[in-house]
mmCIF file with all atom_site columns, C-alpha atoms in Angstrom:
data_model
loop_
_atom_site.group_PDB
_atom_site.id
_atom_site.type_symbol
_atom_site.label_atom_id
_atom_site.label_alt_id
_atom_site.label_comp_id
_atom_site.label_asym_id
_atom_site.label_entity_id
_atom_site.label_seq_id
_atom_site.pdbx_PDB_ins_code
_atom_site.Cartn_x
_atom_site.Cartn_y
_atom_site.Cartn_z
_atom_site.occupancy
_atom_site.B_iso_or_equiv
_atom_site.pdbx_formal_charge
_atom_site.auth_seq_id
_atom_site.auth_comp_id
_atom_site.auth_asym_id
_atom_site.auth_atom_id
_atom_site.pdbx_PDB_model_num
ATOM 1   C CA . MET H 1 1   ? 14.671  55.990  39.389 1.00 48.00 ? 11  MET H CA 1
ATOM 2   C CA . ASP H 1 2   ? 15.453  52.877  41.188 1.00 60.00 ? 12  ASP H CA 1
ATOM 3   C CA . GLY H 1 3   ? 15.911  50.758  37.955 1.00 61.00 ? 13  GLY H CA 1
ATOM 4   C CA . GLN H 1 4   ? 12.423  49.008  38.606 1.00 63.00 ? 14  GLN H CA 1
ATOM 5   C CA . PRO H 1 5   ? 10.006  49.035  35.906 1.00 58.00 ? 15  PRO H CA 1
ATOM 6   C CA . SER H 1 6   ? 6.840   51.408  36.782 1.00 64.00 ? 16  SER H CA 1
ATOM 7   C CA . PHE H 1 7   ? 4.500   49.353  34.706 1.00 68.00 ? 17  PHE H CA 1
ATOM 8   C CA . PRO H 1 8   ? 3.656   45.898  36.054 1.00 72.00 ? 18  PRO H CA 1
ATOM 9   C CA . VAL H 1 9   ? 5.363   42.615  34.152 1.00 78.00 ? 19  VAL H CA 1
ATOM 10  C CA . ARG H 1 10  ? 2.949   40.902  31.876 1.00 84.00 ? 20  ARG H CA 1
ATOM 11  C CA . ALA H 1 11  ? 2.324   37.472  32.810 1.00 84.00 ? 21  ALA H CA 1
ATOM 12  C CA . SER H 1 12  ? 3.152   34.582  30.521 1.00 87.00 ? 22  SER H CA 1
ATOM 13  C CA . ASP H 1 13  ? 1.291   31.573  29.495 1.00 88.00 ? 23  ASP H CA 1
ATOM 14  C CA . THR H 1 14  ? 3.930   29.457  31.129 1.00 89.00 ? 24  THR H CA 1
ATOM 15  C CA . GLN H 1 15  ? 3.920   31.445  34.353 1.00 90.00 ? 25  GLN H CA 1
ATOM 16  C CA . ARG H 1 16  ? -0.081  30.532  34.118 1.00 90.00 ? 26  ARG H CA 1
ATOM 17  C CA . ASP H 1 17  ? 0.479   26.934  33.554 1.00 91.00 ? 27  ASP H CA 1
ATOM 18  C CA . ARG H 1 18  ? 2.700   26.861  36.582 1.00 90.00 ? 28  ARG H CA 1
ATOM 19  C CA . VAL H 1 19  ? 0.259   28.366  38.972 1.00 92.00 ? 29  VAL H CA 1
ATOM 20  C CA . LEU H 1 20  ? -2.469  26.009  37.419 1.00 91.00 ? 30  LEU H CA 1
ATOM 21  C CA . ARG H 1 21  ? -0.422  23.168  38.236 1.00 89.00 ? 31  ARG H CA 1
ATOM 22  C CA . VAL H 1 22  ? 0.370   24.475  41.805 1.00 89.00 ? 32  VAL H CA 1
ATOM 23  C CA . LEU H 1 23  ? -3.453  24.776  42.275 1.00 91.00 ? 33  LEU H CA 1
ATOM 24  C CA . SER H 1 24  ? -4.248  21.165  40.698 1.00 88.00 ? 34  SER H CA 1
ATOM 25  C CA . ASP H 1 25  ? -1.411  19.874  43.185 1.00 84.00 ? 35  ASP H CA 1
ATOM 26  C CA . ARG H 1 26  ? -3.371  21.478  46.099 1.00 85.00 ? 36  ARG H CA 1
ATOM 27  C CA . VAL H 1 27  ? -6.501  19.972  45.234 1.00 85.00 ? 37  VAL H CA 1
ATOM 28  C CA . ALA H 1 28  ? -5.134  16.632  44.818 1.00 81.00 ? 38  ALA H CA 1
ATOM 29  C CA . GLU H 1 29  ? -3.367  16.682  48.296 1.00 78.00 ? 39  GLU H CA 1
ATOM 30  C CA . GLY H 1 30  ? -6.993  17.728  49.557 1.00 80.00 ? 40  GLY H CA 1
ATOM 31  C CA . ARG H 1 31  ? -5.655  21.085  50.745 1.00 82.00 ? 41  ARG H CA 1
ATOM 32  C CA . MET H 1 32  ? -8.285  23.099  48.831 1.00 86.00 ? 42  MET H CA 1
ATOM 33  C CA . SER H 1 33  ? -11.942 22.672  48.206 1.00 89.00 ? 43  SER H CA 1
ATOM 34  C CA . ASN H 1 34  ? -13.218 22.241  44.636 1.00 89.00 ? 44  ASN H CA 1
ATOM 35  C CA . ASP H 1 35  ? -15.221 25.453  45.006 1.00 92.00 ? 45  ASP H CA 1
ATOM 36  C CA . THR H 1 36  ? -11.939 27.494  45.912 1.00 91.00 ? 46  THR H CA 1
ATOM 37  C CA . PHE H 1 37  ? -9.901  25.917  42.790 1.00 91.00 ? 47  PHE H CA 1
ATOM 38  C CA . GLU H 1 38  ? -12.473 26.710  40.439 1.00 93.00 ? 48  GLU H CA 1
ATOM 39  C CA . ARG H 1 39  ? -12.565 30.644  41.595 1.00 94.00 ? 49  ARG H CA 1
ATOM 40  C CA . ARG H 1 40  ? -8.713  30.532  41.583 1.00 92.00 ? 50  ARG H CA 1
ATOM 41  C CA . VAL H 1 41  ? -8.647  29.138  38.147 1.00 92.00 ? 51  VAL H CA 1
ATOM 42  C CA . ASP H 1 42  ? -10.817 32.044  36.672 1.00 93.00 ? 52  ASP H CA 1
ATOM 43  C CA . GLN H 1 43  ? -8.727  34.346  38.526 1.00 93.00 ? 53  GLN H CA 1
ATOM 44  C CA . VAL H 1 44  ? -5.414  32.731  36.818 1.00 92.00 ? 54  VAL H CA 1
ATOM 45  C CA . LEU H 1 45  ? -7.169  32.955  33.461 1.00 90.00 ? 55  LEU H CA 1
ATOM 46  C CA . ARG H 1 46  ? -8.441  36.872  34.020 1.00 91.00 ? 56  ARG H CA 1
ATOM 47  C CA . ALA H 1 47  ? -4.594  37.855  35.526 1.00 90.00 ? 57  ALA H CA 1
ATOM 48  C CA . ARG H 1 48  ? -2.795  40.185  33.612 1.00 89.00 ? 58  ARG H CA 1
ATOM 49  C CA . SER H 1 49  ? 0.387   40.540  35.599 1.00 89.00 ? 59  SER H CA 1
ATOM 50  C CA . GLN H 1 50  ? 2.767   38.507  37.381 1.00 88.00 ? 60  GLN H CA 1
ATOM 51  C CA . ALA H 1 51  ? 2.077   40.195  40.738 1.00 88.00 ? 61  ALA H CA 1
ATOM 52  C CA . GLU H 1 52  ? -1.612  39.215  39.966 1.00 89.00 ? 62  GLU H CA 1
ATOM 53  C CA . LEU H 1 53  ? -0.482  35.233  39.678 1.00 90.00 ? 63  LEU H CA 1
ATOM 54  C CA . ALA H 1 54  ? 1.798   35.378  42.660 1.00 89.00 ? 64  ALA H CA 1
ATOM 55  C CA . ASP H 1 55  ? -1.370  37.093  44.736 1.00 90.00 ? 65  ASP H CA 1
ATOM 56  C CA . ILE H 1 56  ? -3.584  33.750  43.769 1.00 90.00 ? 66  ILE H CA 1
ATOM 57  C CA . VAL H 1 57  ? -1.254  31.240  45.129 1.00 89.00 ? 67  VAL H CA 1
ATOM 58  C CA . HIS H 1 58  ? 0.957   33.573  48.029 1.00 88.00 ? 68  HIS H CA 1
ATOM 59  C CA . ASP H 1 59  ? -1.599  32.097  50.786 1.00 88.00 ? 69  ASP H CA 1
ATOM 60  C CA . LEU H 1 60  ? -1.311  28.279  49.600 1.00 84.00 ? 70  LEU H CA 1
ATOM 61  C CA . PRO H 1 61  ? 1.039   25.943  51.942 1.00 77.00 ? 71  PRO H CA 1
ATOM 62  C CA . PRO H 1 62  ? 3.990   24.714  50.516 1.00 76.00 ? 72  PRO H CA 1
ATOM 63  C CA . PRO H 1 63  ? 4.301   21.267  49.001 1.00 73.00 ? 73  PRO H CA 1
ATOM 64  C CA . SER H 1 64  ? 4.919   18.400  51.424 1.00 72.00 ? 74  SER H CA 1
ATOM 65  C CA . ARG H 1 65  ? 7.794   16.250  51.043 1.00 79.00 ? 75  ARG H CA 1
ATOM 66  C CA . VAL H 1 66  ? 6.170   13.433  52.460 1.00 80.00 ? 76  VAL H CA 1
ATOM 67  C CA . VAL H 1 67  ? 2.733   13.607  50.200 1.00 72.00 ? 77  VAL H CA 1
ATOM 68  C CA . ASP H 1 68  ? 5.416   13.972  47.098 1.00 75.00 ? 78  ASP H CA 1
ATOM 69  C CA . ARG H 1 69  ? 7.277   11.238  47.811 1.00 83.00 ? 79  ARG H CA 1
ATOM 70  C CA . LEU H 1 70  ? 4.352   9.167   48.786 1.00 80.00 ? 80  LEU H CA 1
ATOM 71  C CA . THR H 1 71  ? 2.731   9.841   45.632 1.00 76.00 ? 81  THR H CA 1
ATOM 72  C CA . GLY H 1 72  ? 5.910   9.467   43.689 1.00 79.00 ? 82  GLY H CA 1
ATOM 73  C CA . LEU H 1 73  ? 6.005   5.735   45.414 1.00 85.00 ? 83  LEU H CA 1
ATOM 74  C CA . ILE H 1 74  ? 2.340   5.187   44.351 1.00 84.00 ? 84  ILE H CA 1
ATOM 75  C CA . SER H 1 75  ? 2.834   6.212   40.789 1.00 81.00 ? 85  SER H CA 1
ATOM 76  C CA . SER H 1 76  ? 6.246   3.714   40.499 1.00 86.00 ? 86  SER H CA 1
ATOM 77  C CA . VAL H 1 77  ? 4.124   0.796   41.984 1.00 86.00 ? 87  VAL H CA 1
ATOM 78  C CA . SER H 1 78  ? 1.234   1.731   39.625 1.00 86.00 ? 88  SER H CA 1
ATOM 79  C CA . HIS H 1 79  ? 3.517   1.783   36.577 1.00 86.00 ? 89  HIS H CA 1
ATOM 80  C CA . ALA H 1 80  ? 5.084   -1.777  37.772 1.00 86.00 ? 90  ALA H CA 1
ATOM 81  C CA . THR H 1 81  ? 1.698   -3.119  38.152 1.00 86.00 ? 91  THR H CA 1
ATOM 82  C CA . ALA H 1 82  ? 0.552   -2.171  34.834 1.00 84.00 ? 92  ALA H CA 1
ATOM 83  C CA . ARG H 1 83  ? 3.663   -3.717  33.202 1.00 83.00 ? 93  ARG H CA 1
ATOM 84  C CA . ILE H 1 84  ? 2.956   -7.111  35.133 1.00 84.00 ? 94  ILE H CA 1
ATOM 85  C CA . GLU H 1 85  ? -0.635  -6.890  33.613 1.00 81.00 ? 95  GLU H CA 1
ATOM 86  C CA . ALA H 1 86  ? 0.320   -6.001  29.950 1.00 76.00 ? 96  ALA H CA 1
ATOM 87  C CA . ALA H 1 87  ? 2.643   -8.859  29.852 1.00 75.00 ? 97  ALA H CA 1
ATOM 88  C CA . TRP H 1 88  ? 0.320   -11.324 31.532 1.00 75.00 ? 98  TRP H CA 1
ATOM 89  C CA . ARG H 1 89  ? -2.643  -10.507 29.147 1.00 73.00 ? 99  ARG H CA 1
ATOM 90  C CA . ALA H 1 90  ? -0.023  -10.666 26.304 1.00 65.00 ? 100 ALA H CA 1
ATOM 91  C CA . PRO H 1 91  ? -0.889  -13.367 23.867 1.00 70.00 ? 101 PRO H CA 1
ATOM 92  C CA . ARG H 1 92  ? 1.022   -16.475 24.235 1.00 80.00 ? 102 ARG H CA 1
ATOM 93  C CA . LEU H 1 93  ? 2.760   -17.180 20.952 1.00 83.00 ? 103 LEU H CA 1
ATOM 94  C CA . PRO H 1 94  ? 3.405   -21.000 20.020 1.00 88.00 ? 104 PRO H CA 1
ATOM 95  C CA . ARG H 1 95  ? 6.766   -22.100 19.584 1.00 88.00 ? 105 ARG H CA 1
ATOM 96  C CA . PHE H 1 96  ? 8.843   -22.783 16.511 1.00 86.00 ? 106 PHE H CA 1
ATOM 97  C CA . MET H 1 97  ? 11.722  -25.081 16.934 1.00 86.00 ? 107 MET H CA 1
ATOM 98  C CA . LEU H 1 98  ? 14.559  -24.305 15.207 1.00 83.00 ? 108 LEU H CA 1
ATOM 99  C CA . PRO H 1 99  ? 16.044  -27.132 13.016 1.00 79.00 ? 109 PRO H CA 1
ATOM 100 C CA . PRO H 1 100 ? 18.910  -29.407 14.475 1.00 78.00 ? 110 PRO H CA 1
ATOM 101 C CA . ALA H 1 101 ? 22.511  -28.183 12.935 1.00 71.00 ? 111 ALA H CA 1
ATOM 102 C CA . GLU H 1 102 ? 22.662  -31.375 10.657 1.00 76.00 ? 112 GLU H CA 1
ATOM 103 C CA . LEU H 1 103 ? 19.774  -30.641 8.592  1.00 77.00 ? 113 LEU H CA 1
ATOM 104 C CA . ARG H 1 104 ? 20.802  -28.589 5.574  1.00 81.00 ? 114 ARG H CA 1
ATOM 105 C CA . ARG H 1 105 ? 17.852  -26.304 5.072  1.00 87.00 ? 115 ARG H CA 1
ATOM 106 C CA . ILE H 1 106 ? 13.993  -26.252 6.224  1.00 90.00 ? 116 ILE H CA 1
ATOM 107 C CA . VAL H 1 107 ? 11.428  -24.729 4.075  1.00 94.00 ? 117 VAL H CA 1
ATOM 108 C CA . ILE H 1 108 ? 8.327   -22.880 5.417  1.00 95.00 ? 118 ILE H CA 1
ATOM 109 C CA . GLY H 1 109 ? 5.101   -23.101 3.558  1.00 96.00 ? 119 GLY H CA 1
ATOM 110 C CA . ARG H 1 110 ? 1.820   -24.246 2.564  1.00 96.00 ? 120 ARG H CA 1
ATOM 111 C CA . ALA H 1 111 ? 2.996   -26.910 0.031  1.00 96.00 ? 121 ALA H CA 1
ATOM 112 C CA . PRO H 1 112 ? 3.150   -30.352 1.181  1.00 95.00 ? 122 PRO H CA 1
ATOM 113 C CA . ALA H 1 113 ? 6.784   -30.665 0.004  1.00 94.00 ? 123 ALA H CA 1
ATOM 114 C CA . CYS H 1 114 ? 7.745   -28.173 2.765  1.00 94.00 ? 124 CYS H CA 1
ATOM 115 C CA . GLN H 1 115 ? 9.473   -29.211 5.533  1.00 91.00 ? 125 GLN H CA 1
ATOM 116 C CA . PHE H 1 116 ? 7.216   -27.017 7.845  1.00 92.00 ? 126 PHE H CA 1
ATOM 117 C CA . VAL H 1 117 ? 3.868   -26.968 6.648  1.00 95.00 ? 127 VAL H CA 1
ATOM 118 C CA . LEU H 1 118 ? 1.524   -23.988 7.792  1.00 95.00 ? 128 LEU H CA 1
ATOM 119 C CA . THR H 1 119 ? -2.329  -24.393 6.722  1.00 93.00 ? 129 THR H CA 1
ATOM 120 C CA . ASP H 1 120 ? -2.774  -20.257 7.120  1.00 93.00 ? 130 ASP H CA 1
ATOM 121 C CA . LEU H 1 121 ? -3.864  -18.773 3.621  1.00 94.00 ? 131 LEU H CA 1
ATOM 122 C CA . THR H 1 122 ? -1.456  -15.810 4.334  1.00 95.00 ? 132 THR H CA 1
ATOM 123 C CA . VAL H 1 123 ? 1.419   -17.915 4.207  1.00 96.00 ? 133 VAL H CA 1
ATOM 124 C CA . SER H 1 124 ? 2.742   -18.554 0.514  1.00 95.00 ? 134 SER H CA 1
ATOM 125 C CA . ARG H 1 125 ? 3.234   -22.411 -0.942 1.00 96.00 ? 135 ARG H CA 1
ATOM 126 C CA . PHE H 1 126 ? 7.033   -21.750 -0.563 1.00 96.00 ? 136 PHE H CA 1
ATOM 127 C CA . HIS H 1 127 ? 7.256   -19.017 2.075  1.00 96.00 ? 137 HIS H CA 1
ATOM 128 C CA . ALA H 1 128 ? 10.836  -18.895 3.757  1.00 96.00 ? 138 ALA H CA 1
ATOM 129 C CA . GLU H 1 129 ? 13.850  -20.943 4.516  1.00 95.00 ? 139 GLU H CA 1
ATOM 130 C CA . ILE H 1 130 ? 15.810  -21.360 7.648  1.00 93.00 ? 140 ILE H CA 1
ATOM 131 C CA . CYS H 1 131 ? 19.634  -22.548 7.078  1.00 89.00 ? 141 CYS H CA 1
ATOM 132 C CA . PRO H 1 132 ? 22.377  -23.180 9.665  1.00 86.00 ? 142 PRO H CA 1
ATOM 133 C CA . ALA H 1 133 ? 24.841  -20.607 9.540  1.00 83.00 ? 143 ALA H CA 1
ATOM 134 C CA . GLY H 1 134 ? 28.104  -21.370 11.701 1.00 79.00 ? 144 GLY H CA 1
ATOM 135 C CA . GLU H 1 135 ? 26.798  -21.077 15.377 1.00 79.00 ? 145 GLU H CA 1
ATOM 136 C CA . GLY H 1 136 ? 22.969  -20.014 14.649 1.00 83.00 ? 146 GLY H CA 1
ATOM 137 C CA . TRP H 1 137 ? 20.354  -19.933 11.686 1.00 90.00 ? 147 TRP H CA 1
ATOM 138 C CA . THR H 1 138 ? 19.631  -17.784 8.772  1.00 93.00 ? 148 THR H CA 1
ATOM 139 C CA . ILE H 1 139 ? 16.110  -17.235 7.750  1.00 95.00 ? 149 ILE H CA 1
ATOM 140 C CA . CYS H 1 140 ? 15.409  -15.944 4.328  1.00 94.00 ? 150 CYS H CA 1
ATOM 141 C CA . ASP H 1 141 ? 12.075  -14.825 2.510  1.00 96.00 ? 151 ASP H CA 1
ATOM 142 C CA . LEU H 1 142 ? 11.421  -16.753 -0.511 1.00 95.00 ? 152 LEU H CA 1
ATOM 143 C CA . GLY H 1 143 ? 9.381   -14.180 -2.385 1.00 93.00 ? 153 GLY H CA 1
ATOM 144 C CA . SER H 1 144 ? 6.266   -14.626 -0.256 1.00 94.00 ? 154 SER H CA 1
ATOM 145 C CA . MET H 1 145 ? 3.198   -12.201 -1.004 1.00 93.00 ? 155 MET H CA 1
ATOM 146 C CA . ASN H 1 146 ? 2.701   -11.432 2.711  1.00 94.00 ? 156 ASN H CA 1
ATOM 147 C CA . GLY H 1 147 ? 6.504   -11.275 3.952  1.00 94.00 ? 157 GLY H CA 1
ATOM 148 C CA . THR H 1 148 ? 8.527   -12.973 6.573  1.00 96.00 ? 158 THR H CA 1
ATOM 149 C CA . ARG H 1 149 ? 9.159   -10.669 9.720  1.00 95.00 ? 159 ARG H CA 1
ATOM 150 C CA . VAL H 1 150 ? 11.592  -11.196 12.377 1.00 94.00 ? 160 VAL H CA 1
ATOM 151 C CA . ASN H 1 151 ? 10.993  -9.200  15.475 1.00 91.00 ? 161 ASN H CA 1
ATOM 152 C CA . GLY H 1 152 ? 8.446   -7.244  13.810 1.00 90.00 ? 162 GLY H CA 1
ATOM 153 C CA . TRP H 1 153 ? 10.692  -6.213  11.144 1.00 93.00 ? 163 TRP H CA 1
ATOM 154 C CA . ARG H 1 154 ? 9.769   -7.494  7.515  1.00 95.00 ? 164 ARG H CA 1
ATOM 155 C CA . LEU H 1 155 ? 12.754  -8.985  5.710  1.00 94.00 ? 165 LEU H CA 1
ATOM 156 C CA . THR H 1 156 ? 14.550  -7.690  2.815  1.00 92.00 ? 166 THR H CA 1
ATOM 157 C CA . GLY H 1 157 ? 17.526  -9.988  2.632  1.00 92.00 ? 167 GLY H CA 1
ATOM 158 C CA . PRO H 1 158 ? 18.634  -12.919 4.797  1.00 94.00 ? 168 PRO H CA 1
ATOM 159 C CA . ALA H 1 159 ? 18.535  -12.387 8.558  1.00 94.00 ? 169 ALA H CA 1
ATOM 160 C CA . ARG H 1 160 ? 20.311  -13.945 11.625 1.00 93.00 ? 170 ARG H CA 1
ATOM 161 C CA . LEU H 1 161 ? 17.562  -15.833 13.763 1.00 92.00 ? 171 LEU H CA 1
ATOM 162 C CA . ARG H 1 162 ? 18.248  -16.231 17.049 1.00 89.00 ? 172 ARG H CA 1
ATOM 163 C CA . PRO H 1 163 ? 16.149  -18.484 20.133 1.00 89.00 ? 173 PRO H CA 1
ATOM 164 C CA . GLY H 1 164 ? 13.502  -16.166 21.629 1.00 87.00 ? 174 GLY H CA 1
ATOM 165 C CA . ASP H 1 165 ? 13.203  -14.351 18.549 1.00 91.00 ? 175 ASP H CA 1
ATOM 166 C CA . GLU H 1 166 ? 9.591   -13.493 17.249 1.00 92.00 ? 176 GLU H CA 1
ATOM 167 C CA . VAL H 1 167 ? 9.043   -14.839 13.651 1.00 94.00 ? 177 VAL H CA 1
ATOM 168 C CA . GLY H 1 168 ? 6.100   -14.414 11.365 1.00 95.00 ? 178 GLY H CA 1
ATOM 169 C CA . PHE H 1 169 ? 5.256   -15.574 8.153  1.00 95.00 ? 179 PHE H CA 1
ATOM 170 C CA . GLY H 1 170 ? 2.081   -13.930 7.075  1.00 93.00 ? 180 GLY H CA 1
ATOM 171 C CA . ASN H 1 171 ? -0.356  -13.704 9.915  1.00 92.00 ? 181 ASN H CA 1
ATOM 172 C CA . ALA H 1 172 ? 1.137   -16.889 11.451 1.00 93.00 ? 182 ALA H CA 1
ATOM 173 C CA . VAL H 1 173 ? 3.779   -15.775 14.542 1.00 92.00 ? 183 VAL H CA 1
ATOM 174 C CA . PHE H 1 174 ? 5.641   -17.960 16.678 1.00 93.00 ? 184 PHE H CA 1
ATOM 175 C CA . ILE H 1 175 ? 8.802   -17.520 19.160 1.00 91.00 ? 185 ILE H CA 1
ATOM 176 C CA . ALA H 1 176 ? 11.689  -19.328 17.731 1.00 90.00 ? 186 ALA H CA 1
ATOM 177 C CA . THR H 1 177 ? 13.288  -21.937 20.359 1.00 88.00 ? 187 THR H CA 1
ATOM 178 C CA . ALA H 1 178 ? 16.623  -23.843 20.461 1.00 84.00 ? 188 ALA H CA 1
ATOM 179 C CA . PRO H 1 179 ? 16.566  -27.683 19.570 1.00 75.00 ? 189 PRO H CA 1
#
């Protein structure tokens, strides 16, 4: 014996997937007709050994580096275009001007006594307060029913608020801006 097994090595699902990927790439490149592709996919599904899988793709041309690079370039341009479209279609949030440092605190809510009055019914009468803290501001929820959020995170205690942060009071959402 020369050390080679006398029986064929069984094909694994991973090997079948690789062969199917090669076939689908060649169809996408236009190097194989759909009828040939369907016939070979059927052969892949019926193949029992690695040798049978190798026979299915042995006559196919190797992948083209030019086509691979062109496909990668088109894919990256497509992803960039999708990101730009998503940013363009994103809702434009209204601005929330942070208070000047000389104000001691600003209360946000539906009550007329608040410094920043919101008419949204998801905002509590006394919803949140913003206080100057050093060089910036601190925001804390005042026990509101629908919560206060900074950048999507619901507050459980005081949090630092910076210009550019997304701040939400109930369903009312704003972008914080510097005075």
